[in-house]
């Protein structure tokens, strides 16, 4: 922070607030906010759990009382329960730049990472025994990849995403990367890294948990092989909502899941002892899907009707730019340092601020109605969901942060 940020005049604060109101008035996505259950606070933790779309409870009530309560077993056919994993996958597909028939909604992100990494190692074939893993990855991805490596006889090679091209070689089978770093908000080069992986003859697996619903992904355009993602962050599917698995059409015939459950059988009701995989994205299914959570997600996806991902990305960048400007203007000099890249090409939809007393600052922010989260030991993390976060929210969050930090000057 600059020395001029030590104090902010009343006129400076007023100028930023006026600018925020002007930006909100011109925001083409502003009306989407009315679709969500929000209070008078500022919710900047949608990168952990998205807000509830207002119409979802009534839809879930229908699932419980009519589909389950009245139709019961008939709902597998009459209410479309059986086809839900692929049907909802096709609704997610445009948000990540995929054509229909390549995404199945099922299980958790962790389970899908396991399926994807093992299947990718099998697609890569013999003679390749290394799995490169993002060294900064969300811990579960690393745990799962290590287990997959033990199962397949591969070895794990942790590597920073920027160093992947230099680490690739003839022994590389799979590269597992995060599109956006969960801690810093850094956006990694999916097109460039995917091309480098392919040039080395390996298979690229991407984790989209912190990018899907916040920015364009372009799975088909950039030739991604396999991808996984959760649905409870920017897609607002609800706590524990099922994840999804993308398998590019060119790989579907060779996709050999390590979890061949009855739901992915070509003839699931034949109950035969031998396994024969279904065609298409259904190969990514395993057991009986969690229908209530899945249909909750399906209802939540209605908020995306008529919304383009490019418009979401434009607002996301504007929100994060404005937040950084407000922090620069309001926060006492030297109290926080942004660890989120300033370059748009390297930024997701969050801002992470390093703060020595972050562990005590975040609870005080929450008490004052500004909800972000803490990444220990010293990172304040703020997520910006463009469908319901406005510019006045951003200005208020920075102002409250400055007030909290001023009350406790730190060490």
Coordinates of N, CA, C and O in Angstrom, one line a residue, residues 158-332:
X158 N 5.5 -33.3 -7.7 CA 5.0 -32.0 -7.4 C 5.7 -30.9 -8.2 O 7.0 -30.9 -8.2
X159 N 5.0 -30.0 -8.8 CA 5.7 -29.0 -9.6 C 4.8 -27.7 -9.6 O 3.5 -27.8 -9.7
X160 N 5.4 -26.5 -9.6 CA 4.6 -25.3 -9.7 C 4.1 -25.2 -11.1 O 4.7 -25.6 -12.1
X161 N 2.8 -24.7 -11.3 CA 2.2 -24.6 -12.6 C 3.1 -24.0 -13.6 O 3.2 -24.4 -14.8
X162 N 3.8 -22.9 -13.2 CA 4.7 -22.2 -14.2 C 5.8 -23.0 -14.6 O 6.4 -22.8 -15.7
X163 N 6.2 -24.0 -13.9 CA 7.3 -24.9 -14.2 C 7.0 -26.2 -14.9 O 7.8 -27.0 -15.2
X164 N 5.7 -26.3 -15.2 CA 5.2 -27.6 -15.8 C 5.9 -27.8 -17.2 O 6.4 -28.9 -17.4
X165 N 6.0 -26.8 -18.1 CA 6.6 -27.1 -19.4 C 8.0 -27.7 -19.3 O 8.4 -28.6 -20.0
X166 N 8.8 -27.1 -18.3 CA 10.1 -27.6 -18.2 C 10.2 -29.0 -17.5 O 11.2 -29.7 -17.7
X167 N 9.2 -29.4 -16.8 CA 9.2 -30.6 -16.1 C 8.6 -31.8 -16.9 O 8.8 -33.0 -16.6
X168 N 8.0 -31.5 -18.0 CA 7.4 -32.5 -18.9 C 8.5 -33.3 -19.6 O 9.5 -32.8 -19.9
X169 N 8.2 -34.6 -19.8 CA 9.1 -35.4 -20.5 C 8.5 -36.7 -21.0 O 7.3 -36.9 -20.9
X170 N 9.3 -37.6 -21.6 CA 8.7 -38.8 -22.1 C 8.1 -39.8 -21.1 O 7.4 -40.7 -21.5
X171 N 8.4 -39.5 -19.8 CA 7.8 -40.4 -18.8 C 6.5 -39.8 -18.2 O 5.8 -40.4 -17.4
X172 N 6.2 -38.6 -18.6 CA 5.0 -37.9 -18.0 C 3.7 -38.6 -18.6 O 3.6 -38.6 -19.9
X173 N 2.9 -39.0 -17.7 CA 1.6 -39.6 -18.2 C 0.5 -38.6 -18.0 O -0.3 -38.4 -18.9
X174 N 0.4 -38.0 -16.8 CA -0.8 -37.1 -16.5 C -0.3 -35.9 -15.8 O 0.7 -35.9 -15.1
X175 N -0.9 -34.8 -16.1 CA -0.7 -33.5 -15.4 C -2.0 -33.1 -14.8 O -3.0 -32.8 -15.5
X176 N -2.0 -32.9 -13.4 CA -3.2 -32.5 -12.7 C -3.0 -31.0 -12.2 O -2.1 -30.8 -11.4
X177 N -3.8 -30.1 -12.7 CA -3.6 -28.7 -12.4 C -4.9 -28.0 -12.0 O -6.0 -28.5 -12.4
X178 N -4.8 -27.0 -11.2 CA -5.9 -26.1 -10.8 C -6.0 -25.0 -11.7 O -5.0 -24.3 -12.0
X179 N -7.2 -24.7 -12.2 CA -7.3 -23.5 -13.1 C -7.1 -22.2 -12.3 O -6.4 -21.3 -12.8
X180 N -7.6 -22.1 -11.1 CA -7.4 -21.0 -10.2 C -6.9 -21.5 -8.9 O -7.5 -22.4 -8.3
X181 N -5.9 -20.9 -8.4 CA -5.3 -21.2 -7.1 C -6.3 -20.8 -6.0 O -6.7 -19.7 -5.9
X182 N -6.7 -21.8 -5.2 CA -7.7 -21.5 -4.2 C -7.3 -20.5 -3.1 O -8.1 -19.8 -2.5
X183 N -6.0 -20.4 -2.9 CA -5.5 -19.5 -1.8 C -5.2 -18.1 -2.4 O -5.7 -17.1 -1.8
X184 N -4.5 -18.0 -3.5 CA -4.2 -16.6 -4.0 C -5.1 -16.0 -5.0 O -5.1 -14.8 -5.2
X185 N -5.9 -16.9 -5.6 CA -6.7 -16.4 -6.7 C -6.0 -16.3 -8.1 O -6.6 -15.7 -9.0
X186 N -4.8 -16.8 -8.2 CA -4.1 -16.7 -9.4 C -4.7 -17.7 -10.5 O -5.0 -18.8 -10.2
X187 N -4.9 -17.1 -11.6 CA -5.5 -17.8 -12.8 C -4.3 -18.4 -13.6 O -3.5 -17.6 -14.1
X188 N -4.3 -19.7 -13.7 CA -3.2 -20.3 -14.5 C -3.6 -20.4 -16.0 O -4.8 -20.4 -16.4
X189 N -2.6 -20.6 -16.8 CA -2.7 -20.6 -18.3 C -3.2 -21.9 -18.8 O -2.4 -22.7 -19.3
X190 N -4.5 -22.1 -18.8 CA -5.1 -23.4 -19.2 C -4.8 -23.7 -20.7 O -4.3 -24.8 -21.0
X191 N -5.0 -22.7 -21.6 CA -4.6 -23.0 -23.0 C -3.2 -23.4 -23.2 O -2.8 -24.4 -23.9
X192 N -2.3 -22.6 -22.7 CA -0.8 -22.8 -22.9 C -0.3 -24.1 -22.2 O 0.5 -24.8 -22.8
X193 N -0.8 -24.3 -21.0 CA -0.3 -25.5 -20.3 C -0.9 -26.8 -20.9 O -0.2 -27.8 -21.0
X194 N -2.1 -26.7 -21.3 CA -2.7 -27.9 -22.0 C -1.9 -28.2 -23.3 O -1.6 -29.4 -23.6
X195 N -1.6 -27.2 -24.0 CA -0.9 -27.4 -25.3 C 0.5 -28.0 -25.0 O 1.0 -28.9 -25.7
X196 N 1.2 -27.5 -23.9 CA 2.5 -28.1 -23.6 C 2.4 -29.5 -23.1 O 3.2 -30.4 -23.5
X197 N 1.3 -29.9 -22.4 CA 1.1 -31.2 -21.9 C 0.9 -32.1 -23.2 O 1.5 -33.2 -23.3
X198 N 0.1 -31.7 -24.1 CA -0.1 -32.5 -25.3 C 1.1 -32.7 -26.2 O 1.4 -33.7 -26.7
X199 N 1.9 -31.6 -26.2 CA 3.2 -31.7 -27.0 C 4.1 -32.7 -26.4 O 4.9 -33.3 -27.2
X200 N 4.0 -33.0 -25.1 CA 4.8 -34.0 -24.5 C 4.2 -35.4 -24.5 O 4.8 -36.3 -24.0
X201 N 3.0 -35.5 -25.1 CA 2.3 -36.8 -25.3 C 1.6 -37.2 -24.0 O 1.3 -38.4 -23.9
X202 N 1.3 -36.3 -23.1 CA 0.7 -36.6 -21.8 C -0.8 -36.1 -21.9 O -1.3 -35.6 -22.8
X203 N -1.5 -36.4 -20.8 CA -2.9 -36.1 -20.7 C -3.1 -35.1 -19.6 O -2.6 -35.2 -18.5
X204 N -3.9 -34.1 -19.9 CA -4.2 -32.9 -19.0 C -5.5 -33.1 -18.3 O -6.6 -33.3 -18.9
X205 N -5.4 -33.0 -17.0 CA -6.6 -33.0 -16.1 C -6.7 -31.7 -15.4 O -5.7 -31.3 -14.7
X206 N -7.8 -31.0 -15.5 CA -8.0 -29.7 -14.8 C -9.0 -29.7 -13.7 O -10.1 -30.3 -13.9
X207 N -8.7 -29.0 -12.6 CA -9.7 -28.8 -11.5 C -10.2 -27.4 -11.7 O -9.5 -26.4 -11.6
X208 N -11.6 -27.3 -11.9 CA -12.2 -26.0 -12.3 C -13.0 -25.5 -11.1 O -13.8 -24.6 -11.3
X209 N -12.8 -26.0 -9.9 CA -13.6 -25.6 -8.7 C -13.7 -24.1 -8.5 O -14.7 -23.5 -8.2
X210 N -12.6 -23.3 -8.8 CA -12.6 -21.9 -8.5 C -12.7 -21.1 -9.8 O -12.4 -19.9 -9.8
X211 N -13.1 -21.7 -10.9 CA -13.2 -20.9 -12.1 C -14.6 -21.1 -12.8 O -15.1 -20.1 -13.3
X212 N -15.2 -22.3 -12.7 CA -16.5 -22.5 -13.4 C -17.5 -21.6 -12.8 O -17.7 -21.5 -11.6
X213 N -18.2 -20.8 -13.6 CA -19.2 -19.9 -13.2 C -18.7 -18.5 -12.9 O -19.4 -17.6 -12.5
X214 N -17.4 -18.3 -13.0 CA -16.7 -17.0 -12.7 C -16.0 -16.5 -13.9 O -15.8 -15.2 -14.0
X215 N -15.6 -17.3 -14.8 CA -14.9 -16.9 -16.0 C -14.9 -17.9 -17.1 O -15.2 -19.1 -16.8
X216 N -14.6 -17.6 -18.3 CA -14.7 -18.5 -19.4 C -13.6 -19.6 -19.2 O -12.4 -19.3 -18.8
X217 N -13.9 -20.8 -19.5 CA -12.9 -21.9 -19.4 C -12.5 -22.5 -20.7 O -11.3 -22.7 -21.0
X218 N -13.4 -22.7 -21.6 CA -13.1 -23.2 -23.0 C -12.5 -24.6 -23.0 O -11.5 -24.8 -23.7
X219 N -13.2 -25.5 -22.4 CA -12.7 -26.9 -22.4 C -12.5 -27.5 -23.8 O -11.4 -28.0 -24.1
X220 N -13.5 -27.3 -24.6 CA -13.4 -27.9 -26.0 C -12.5 -27.1 -26.8 O -11.6 -27.6 -27.6
X221 N -12.6 -25.8 -26.7 CA -11.7 -24.9 -27.6 C -10.2 -25.2 -27.4 O -9.5 -25.1 -28.3
X222 N -9.9 -25.4 -26.1 CA -8.4 -25.6 -25.8 C -8.0 -27.0 -25.7 O -6.9 -27.3 -25.3
X223 N -8.9 -28.0 -26.1 CA -8.5 -29.4 -26.2 C -8.2 -30.0 -24.8 O -7.4 -31.0 -24.8
X224 N -8.8 -29.6 -23.8 CA -8.7 -30.3 -22.5 C -9.1 -31.7 -22.6 O -10.1 -32.0 -23.2
X225 N -8.4 -32.6 -21.9 CA -8.7 -34.0 -22.0 C -9.8 -34.4 -20.9 O -10.9 -34.9 -21.3
X226 N -9.6 -34.1 -19.7 CA -10.5 -34.4 -18.6 C -10.5 -33.2 -17.6 O -9.5 -32.5 -17.5
X227 N -11.7 -33.0 -17.0 CA -11.8 -31.9 -16.0 C -12.8 -32.3 -15.0 O -13.7 -33.1 -15.2
X228 N -12.6 -31.7 -13.8 CA -13.6 -31.9 -12.7 C -13.9 -30.6 -12.1 O -13.2 -29.6 -12.2
X229 N -15.0 -30.5 -11.3 CA -15.3 -29.3 -10.7 C -16.5 -29.5 -9.7 O -17.2 -30.5 -9.8
X230 N -16.5 -28.6 -8.7 CA -17.7 -28.6 -7.8 C -18.8 -27.7 -8.3 O -18.6 -26.9 -9.2
X231 N -19.9 -27.8 -7.6 CA -21.0 -26.9 -8.0 C -21.6 -26.1 -6.9 O -22.6 -25.4 -7.1
X232 N -21.0 -26.1 -5.8 CA -21.5 -25.3 -4.6 C -20.9 -23.9 -4.5 O -21.2 -23.2 -3.5
X233 N -19.9 -23.6 -5.3 CA -19.3 -22.3 -5.2 C -20.0 -21.3 -6.2 O -21.1 -20.9 -5.9
X234 N -19.4 -20.9 -7.3 CA -20.0 -20.0 -8.2 C -21.3 -20.5 -8.9 O -22.0 -19.7 -9.4
X235 N -21.5 -21.8 -8.9 CA -22.7 -22.4 -9.5 C -23.9 -22.4 -8.5 O -25.0 -22.8 -8.9
X236 N -23.6 -22.1 -7.2 CA -24.7 -22.0 -6.2 C -25.6 -23.2 -6.0 O -26.8 -23.1 -5.8
X237 N -25.0 -24.4 -6.1 CA -25.8 -25.6 -6.0 C -26.1 -26.0 -4.6 O -26.9 -27.0 -4.5
X238 N -25.6 -25.4 -3.6 CA -25.9 -25.8 -2.2 C -24.8 -26.6 -1.6 O -24.0 -27.2 -2.3
X239 N -24.8 -26.6 -0.3 CA -23.7 -27.3 0.5 C -23.7 -28.8 0.1 O -24.7 -29.5 0.2
X240 N -22.5 -29.2 -0.3 CA -22.3 -30.6 -0.7 C -23.0 -31.0 -2.0 O -23.1 -32.3 -2.2
X241 N -23.4 -30.1 -2.8 CA -24.0 -30.5 -4.1 C -23.0 -31.3 -4.9 O -21.8 -31.1 -4.8
X242 N -23.5 -32.2 -5.7 CA -22.7 -33.1 -6.5 C -21.7 -32.4 -7.4 O -22.1 -31.3 -8.0
X243 N -20.6 -33.0 -7.7 CA -19.6 -32.4 -8.6 C -19.8 -32.9 -10.0 O -20.8 -33.6 -10.2
X244 N -18.9 -32.6 -10.9 CA -19.1 -33.0 -12.3 C -17.8 -33.5 -12.8 O -16.7 -33.1 -12.4
X245 N -17.9 -34.3 -13.9 CA -16.7 -34.9 -14.5 C -16.9 -34.6 -16.0 O -17.9 -35.0 -16.6
X246 N -15.8 -34.0 -16.6 CA -15.8 -33.8 -18.1 C -14.8 -34.8 -18.7 O -13.7 -34.9 -18.3
X247 N -15.3 -35.5 -19.7 CA -14.5 -36.4 -20.5 C -14.6 -36.0 -21.9 O -15.7 -36.1 -22.5
X248 N -13.6 -35.5 -22.6 CA -13.7 -35.1 -24.0 C -14.2 -36.2 -24.8 O -13.8 -37.4 -24.6
X249 N -15.0 -35.9 -25.8 CA -15.6 -37.0 -26.6 C -14.6 -37.9 -27.2 O -14.8 -39.1 -27.3
X250 N -13.4 -37.4 -27.6 CA -12.4 -38.2 -28.2 C -11.8 -39.3 -27.3 O -11.2 -40.2 -27.7
X251 N -12.0 -39.1 -26.0 CA -11.5 -40.0 -25.0 C -12.6 -40.9 -24.4 O -12.2 -41.8 -23.6
X252 N -13.8 -40.7 -24.7 CA -14.9 -41.5 -24.0 C -14.8 -43.0 -24.2 O -15.0 -43.7 -23.3
X253 N -14.5 -43.4 -25.4 CA -14.4 -44.8 -25.7 C -13.3 -45.5 -24.9 O -13.3 -46.7 -24.6
X254 N -12.2 -44.7 -24.6 CA -11.1 -45.3 -23.9 C -11.1 -45.0 -22.4 O -10.2 -45.5 -21.6
X255 N -12.1 -44.3 -21.9 CA -12.2 -43.9 -20.5 C -12.5 -45.1 -19.7 O -13.6 -45.7 -19.8
X256 N -11.5 -45.5 -18.9 CA -11.6 -46.7 -18.1 C -11.6 -46.3 -16.6 O -10.6 -46.1 -16.0
X257 N -12.8 -46.2 -16.1 CA -13.0 -45.7 -14.7 C -12.5 -46.8 -13.7 O -12.8 -48.0 -13.8
X258 N -11.8 -46.3 -12.7 CA -11.4 -47.2 -11.6 C -12.5 -47.5 -10.7 O -12.4 -48.4 -9.8
X259 N -13.7 -46.9 -10.9 CA -14.9 -47.2 -10.0 C -16.1 -47.5 -10.9 O -17.0 -46.7 -11.1
X260 N -16.0 -48.7 -11.5 CA -17.1 -49.1 -12.4 C -18.4 -49.6 -11.7 O -18.6 -50.8 -11.6
X261 N -19.2 -48.7 -11.3 CA -20.4 -49.0 -10.6 C -21.5 -49.4 -11.5 O -21.5 -49.2 -12.7
X262 N -22.6 -49.9 -10.9 CA -23.7 -50.4 -11.7 C -24.4 -49.3 -12.5 O -24.9 -49.5 -13.6
X263 N -24.3 -48.1 -12.0 CA -24.9 -47.0 -12.7 C -24.2 -46.6 -14.0 O -24.8 -46.0 -14.9
X264 N -23.0 -47.0 -14.2 CA -22.3 -46.7 -15.5 C -22.2 -48.0 -16.4 O -21.5 -48.0 -17.4
X265 N -23.0 -49.0 -16.0 CA -23.0 -50.2 -16.9 C -23.9 -49.9 -18.1 O -24.9 -49.2 -18.1
X266 N -23.5 -50.6 -19.2 CA -24.3 -50.4 -20.4 C -25.7 -50.9 -20.3 O -26.6 -50.4 -20.9
X267 N -25.9 -51.9 -19.4 CA -27.2 -52.5 -19.1 C -27.4 -52.6 -17.6 O -27.3 -53.7 -17.1
X268 N -27.6 -51.5 -17.0 CA -27.6 -51.5 -15.5 C -28.6 -52.4 -14.8 O -28.3 -52.9 -13.7
X269 N -29.7 -52.6 -15.5 CA -30.7 -53.4 -14.9 C -30.6 -54.9 -15.3 O -31.5 -55.7 -15.0
X270 N -29.6 -55.2 -16.1 CA -29.4 -56.6 -16.5 C -28.8 -57.4 -15.4 O -28.9 -58.6 -15.3
X271 N -28.1 -56.7 -14.4 CA -27.5 -57.3 -13.2 C -26.6 -58.4 -13.6 O -26.6 -59.5 -12.9
X272 N -25.8 -58.3 -14.7 CA -24.9 -59.3 -15.1 C -23.6 -59.2 -14.2 O -23.2 -58.1 -13.8
X273 N -22.9 -60.3 -14.0 CA -21.7 -60.3 -13.2 C -20.5 -59.6 -13.9 O -19.7 -59.1 -13.2
X274 N -20.5 -59.6 -15.2 CA -19.5 -58.9 -15.9 C -19.8 -57.4 -16.2 O -21.0 -57.1 -16.4
X275 N -18.8 -56.6 -16.2 CA -19.0 -55.2 -16.4 C -18.8 -54.8 -17.8 O -17.7 -55.1 -18.4
X276 N -19.7 -54.1 -18.4 CA -19.6 -53.5 -19.7 C -20.0 -52.0 -19.6 O -21.1 -51.7 -19.3
X277 N -19.0 -51.1 -19.9 CA -19.3 -49.7 -19.7 C -20.3 -49.1 -20.7 O -20.4 -49.5 -21.8
X278 N -21.1 -48.2 -20.2 CA -22.0 -47.4 -21.0 C -21.3 -46.6 -22.0 O -20.1 -46.3 -21.9
X279 N -22.0 -46.1 -23.0 CA -21.4 -45.2 -23.9 C -21.4 -43.7 -23.4 O -22.3 -43.4 -22.6
X280 N -20.6 -42.9 -23.9 CA -20.6 -41.5 -23.6 C -20.3 -41.1 -22.2 O -19.6 -41.8 -21.4
X281 N -20.8 -39.9 -21.7 CA -20.4 -39.4 -20.4 C -21.0 -40.3 -19.3 O -20.5 -40.2 -18.1
X282 N -21.9 -41.1 -19.5 CA -22.5 -42.0 -18.5 C -21.4 -42.9 -17.9 O -21.6 -43.5 -16.8
X283 N -20.3 -43.1 -18.6 CA -19.2 -43.9 -18.0 C -18.7 -43.3 -16.8 O -18.0 -44.0 -16.0
X284 N -18.9 -42.0 -16.5 CA -18.4 -41.4 -15.3 C -19.3 -41.6 -14.1 O -18.9 -41.2 -13.0
X285 N -20.4 -42.2 -14.3 CA -21.3 -42.5 -13.1 C -20.7 -43.7 -12.4 O -19.9 -44.5 -12.9
X286 N -21.2 -43.8 -11.1 CA -20.7 -44.9 -10.3 C -22.0 -45.6 -9.7 O -22.5 -46.6 -10.2
X287 N -22.4 -45.1 -8.5 CA -23.6 -45.7 -7.9 C -24.8 -44.8 -8.0 O -24.9 -43.9 -8.8
X288 N -25.8 -45.1 -7.2 CA -27.1 -44.4 -7.3 C -26.8 -42.9 -6.9 O -26.3 -42.6 -5.9
X289 N -27.3 -42.0 -7.8 CA -27.0 -40.6 -7.6 C -27.8 -40.0 -6.4 O -28.9 -40.5 -6.1
X290 N -27.3 -39.0 -5.8 CA -27.9 -38.3 -4.7 C -29.0 -37.3 -5.4 O -28.7 -36.2 -5.7
X291 N -30.2 -37.9 -5.5 CA -31.2 -37.2 -6.3 C -31.6 -35.8 -5.7 O -31.8 -34.8 -6.4
X292 N -31.8 -35.8 -4.4 CA -32.3 -34.5 -3.8 C -31.3 -33.4 -4.0 O -31.6 -32.3 -4.5
X293 N -30.0 -33.7 -3.7 CA -29.0 -32.7 -4.0 C -28.8 -32.3 -5.5 O -28.6 -31.2 -5.9
X294 N -29.0 -33.4 -6.3 CA -28.8 -33.2 -7.7 C -29.9 -32.3 -8.3 O -29.6 -31.4 -9.1
X295 N -31.1 -32.5 -7.9 CA -32.2 -31.7 -8.4 C -32.2 -30.3 -7.7 O -32.7 -29.4 -8.3
X296 N -31.7 -30.2 -6.6 CA -31.4 -28.8 -6.0 C -30.5 -28.0 -6.9 O -30.7 -26.9 -7.2
X297 N -29.4 -28.7 -7.3 CA -28.5 -28.0 -8.2 C -29.2 -27.7 -9.5 O -29.0 -26.6 -10.1
X298 N -30.0 -28.6 -10.1 CA -30.6 -28.3 -11.3 C -31.5 -27.1 -11.2 O -31.5 -26.2 -12.1
X299 N -32.2 -26.9 -10.1 CA -33.0 -25.8 -9.9 C -32.2 -24.5 -9.8 O -32.5 -23.5 -10.4
X300 N -31.1 -24.6 -9.1 CA -30.2 -23.4 -8.9 C -29.6 -22.9 -10.2 O -29.4 -21.7 -10.4
X301 N -29.4 -23.8 -11.1 CA -28.8 -23.4 -12.4 C -29.7 -22.5 -13.2 O -29.3 -21.9 -14.2
X302 N -31.0 -22.4 -12.8 CA -31.9 -21.5 -13.5 C -31.4 -20.0 -13.5 O -31.8 -19.2 -14.4
X303 N -30.7 -19.7 -12.5 CA -30.2 -18.3 -12.4 C -29.3 -17.9 -13.6 O -29.0 -16.7 -13.8
X304 N -28.8 -18.9 -14.3 CA -27.9 -18.7 -15.4 C -28.6 -18.5 -16.7 O -28.0 -18.1 -17.7
X305 N -29.9 -18.7 -16.7 CA -30.7 -18.5 -18.0 C -30.5 -17.1 -18.5 O -30.8 -16.1 -17.8
X306 N -30.0 -17.0 -19.7 CA -29.9 -15.7 -20.3 C -28.6 -14.9 -20.0 O -28.4 -13.8 -20.3
X307 N -27.7 -15.6 -19.2 CA -26.5 -14.9 -18.8 C -25.3 -15.5 -19.5 O -25.1 -16.7 -19.6
X308 N -24.5 -14.6 -20.1 CA -23.3 -15.1 -20.8 C -22.1 -15.0 -19.9 O -21.9 -14.1 -19.0
X309 N -21.2 -16.0 -20.0 CA -20.0 -16.1 -19.1 C -19.1 -14.9 -19.4 O -18.4 -14.4 -18.5
X310 N -19.0 -14.4 -20.6 CA -18.2 -13.2 -20.9 C -18.6 -12.0 -20.1 O -17.8 -11.3 -19.6
X311 N -19.9 -11.8 -19.9 CA -20.4 -10.7 -19.1 C -20.1 -10.9 -17.7 O -19.7 -9.9 -17.0
X312 N -20.1 -12.1 -17.2 CA -19.8 -12.4 -15.8 C -18.3 -12.1 -15.6 O -17.9 -11.5 -14.6
X313 N -17.5 -12.5 -16.5 CA -16.0 -12.3 -16.4 C -15.7 -10.8 -16.4 O -14.9 -10.3 -15.6
X314 N -16.4 -10.0 -17.3 CA -16.2 -8.6 -17.3 C -16.5 -7.9 -16.0 O -15.8 -7.1 -15.4
X315 N -17.6 -8.3 -15.4 CA -18.0 -7.8 -14.1 C -17.1 -8.2 -13.0 O -16.7 -7.5 -12.1
X316 N -16.6 -9.5 -13.0 CA -15.7 -10.0 -12.0 C -14.4 -9.2 -12.0 O -14.0 -8.8 -10.9
X317 N -13.9 -8.9 -13.1 CA -12.6 -8.1 -13.2 C -12.9 -6.7 -12.7 O -12.0 -6.1 -12.0
X318 N -14.0 -6.1 -13.1 CA -14.3 -4.8 -12.6 C -14.5 -4.8 -11.1 O -14.1 -3.8 -10.4
X319 N -15.2 -5.8 -10.5 CA -15.3 -5.8 -9.1 C -14.0 -6.0 -8.3 O -13.8 -5.3 -7.3
X320 N -13.2 -6.9 -8.8 CA -11.9 -7.0 -8.1 C -11.0 -5.8 -8.3 O -10.2 -5.5 -7.4
X321 N -11.0 -5.2 -9.5 CA -10.2 -4.0 -9.7 C -10.7 -2.9 -8.7 O -9.9 -2.2 -8.1
X322 N -12.0 -2.8 -8.6 CA -12.6 -1.7 -7.7 C -12.2 -2.0 -6.2 O -11.9 -1.1 -5.5
X323 N -12.3 -3.3 -5.8 CA -12.0 -3.6 -4.5 C -10.5 -3.3 -4.2 O -10.2 -2.7 -3.1
X324 N -9.6 -3.6 -5.1 CA -8.2 -3.3 -4.8 C -8.0 -1.8 -4.8 O -7.2 -1.3 -4.0
X325 N -8.7 -1.0 -5.6 CA -8.6 0.4 -5.5 C -9.1 1.0 -4.2 O -8.5 1.9 -3.6
X326 N -10.2 0.4 -3.7 CA -10.8 0.9 -2.4 C -9.9 0.5 -1.3 O -9.7 1.3 -0.3
X327 N -9.3 -0.7 -1.3 CA -8.4 -1.1 -0.3 C -7.1 -0.2 -0.3 O -6.7 0.3 0.8
X328 N -6.7 0.2 -1.5 CA -5.5 1.1 -1.6 C -5.8 2.4 -1.0 O -5.0 3.1 -0.3
X329 N -7.1 2.9 -1.2 CA -7.5 4.2 -0.7 C -7.8 4.2 0.8 O -7.5 5.2 1.5
X330 N -8.3 3.2 1.3 CA -8.9 3.2 2.7 C -8.0 2.6 3.7 O -7.9 3.0 4.9
X331 N -7.3 1.5 3.4 CA -6.6 0.7 4.4 C -5.3 1.4 4.8 O -4.5 1.9 4.0
X332 N -5.0 1.4 6.1 CA -3.7 2.0 6.6 C -2.5 1.4 5.9 O -2.5 0.2 5.7

